Amino acid sequence: MSTGKINVTTENLFPIIKKFLYSDHEIFLRELVSNAVDACTKLEHLSSIGEAKGELSELQVEIIADKEAKTLTIRDNGLGMTTDEVEKYINQVAFSGAEEFVKKYDDKEGAGIIGHFGLGFYSSFMVSDKVEIFSKSFKGGAGAHWECEGSPEFDLNEIEKETRGTDIVLHIAEDSLDFLEDGKISELLNKYCKFLPVSIKFGTKTEKPAAAEGEEAVEVVSDNIINNPSPAWTKSPSGLEDEDYKSFYRELYPMNFEDPLFHIHLNVDYPFNLTGILYFPKLKRNVELQKNKIQLYCNQVYVTDSVEGIVPDFLTLLHGVIDSPDIPLNVSRSYLQSDHNVKKISSHIGKKVADKLEELFKKDRAGYEAKWEDIKVIIEYGMITDEKFFKRSEKFALFQNVDGECATLNEYKEKIKALQTDKDGKLVVLYSSNKDAQYGYISEAKAKGYDVLLLDSPIVGHLLQKIESEGDNISFVRVDSDTVDNLIKKEGELTSILSDEEETKVKEFIESKVNKEAFTVQFEARDSDATPFIITQTEFMRRMKEMSATGGGGGMMFGEMPDSYNLVVNSNHSLVHKILNEADETTRGVLISQAYDLARLSQNLLIGEELTNFIKNSYEKMA
Ligand code: ADP
Ligand code: MG
């Protein structure tokens, strides 16, 4: 038996480890299980190159919790260690790793970096009073026993051990006893070890398969294997069917009952290593509540589900996995975001996603159009936030009109250019944010032969701003932002049949009856059969307010301003002449109020008490 002192320069490392990783104690299990898995795959490798002789038997890792003894054992039948190797790998290598880790992050913000790799074997002291190693090398010879009680002193001696491999025995500390609960262990194994490449056993499971007719069902007890050692992303895409991708999706998110829309299999080996599968999910209305996230793995070991910086922002709504040994895991988030390799990975993923969308669009346009409604938020968000993606999206971003017809922007420009170019040669795209609420305006535009897009996502203001600013002599106007003749200004204007004095007089009448704070009364010479009163809200004002509501952009200062509208009066309509010529003040008031209410009604602006009164008055007039 030998007793020694671990070579420490930092006075007592263990209390620091304990305190330091306070928030993330649970990673100890991931570290120990992945060491055990490493021991198995190393042995497999040695055997394959002829350095380990004989039958390997099935390689396996097992987790054993003993509540009475308060121990948690991580057992593997991998390559094992001799006493010399324990001295070298545990006392020197592992320790120097741990020491370096603590030094590096001693006075930095803890939480951001923790949970990522770097501490390894010694993380076991976060939950243990004492840790023991029992190991026997595949090379034979005596077994090794190492024991340490969370101080720099350790014991190392030779023992008899029959079976190859290593048992790491943790004597769980009083404040960490919940790590002995089956439920807790299962949860952690499921989170961190679900796709490790060697089978991992935790207890047994009992099943009762349906028996044949007339026979009694018999319980079958078998090993409970908690992982899938060869998940879909590690396989070659050519060997996988659509159904395989869907079933892997269900494996990743067992609580999600909706199939994904499509997947992207990533497979890069130069200039960095990256594999993975990304899914376009069917997004729920409330994206904030989205629970399923992209999971980041390192050689099949789960690391985190916060992938900011690693995938472009707009793709963080996707689901799936990314596995890369090249993403530095033991560093802080801000470092990650400035890392060169990570930037390359992010832009590669952005490009891959764009390629896939283009491919889907080209291969099966109808199928792609059918999915548009579900994917447009992600794509539009990408167009606004990612310059490269904006350029690429030209090939697959769709614009859908109120009748459900889809077109790319270039196709659409072609389609409308004959009728919707104004007198200055600018192409005017009309859109509606709500088919029902703006029905009247849409009908008037259509009657003129115009096309109207349906643009109803919350971020549309930002998107239009972006497209317009690309400077292609194009502008977007919502159908209700002006009267139909003014939406697209053409040569030649109708003249008013009201004289200036008559107009001033009618204006005074009207202003005395409407809310002047909210409505500016304007006159316009329109067709005599066009609506007499119409309410519009300028595109600029409304868009700025909308943009300010969804954040960012130049709309900030507009958010606080009250809504203001134009009440546009058609000076050529007979009703306006009736108002002008009506001598009785009460009758004139009724005419104005009724027309004003109708105009507000068609813009959803007549609400509450005023709406109730309007309905009541209308019935009274019928009686
Ligand atoms: P890392 O895994 O990054 O090398 P660790 O601190 O986790 O660092 O482990 C240190 C070393 O201890 C490993 O590199 C390995 O040589 C050895 N080791 C740890 N656990 C085992 C095990 N179960 N079987 C064999 N060797 C092990
Ligand atoms: Mg390790």
Short mmCIF file of C-alpha atoms in Angstrom, two decimals, residues 204 254 281 478 496 510:
data_model
loop_
_atom_site.label_atom_id
_atom_site.label_comp_id
_atom_site.label_asym_id
_atom_site.label_seq_id
_atom_site.Cartn_x
_atom_site.Cartn_y
_atom_site.Cartn_z
CA THR A 204 -33.62 -3.75 -15.13
CA PRO A 254 -40.78 12.26 -26.90
CA PRO A 281 -40.81 22.18 -36.76
CA ARG A 478 -51.16 48.61 -47.11
CA SER A 496 -63.90 68.26 -57.63
CA ILE A 510 -68.12 67.41 -40.52
#
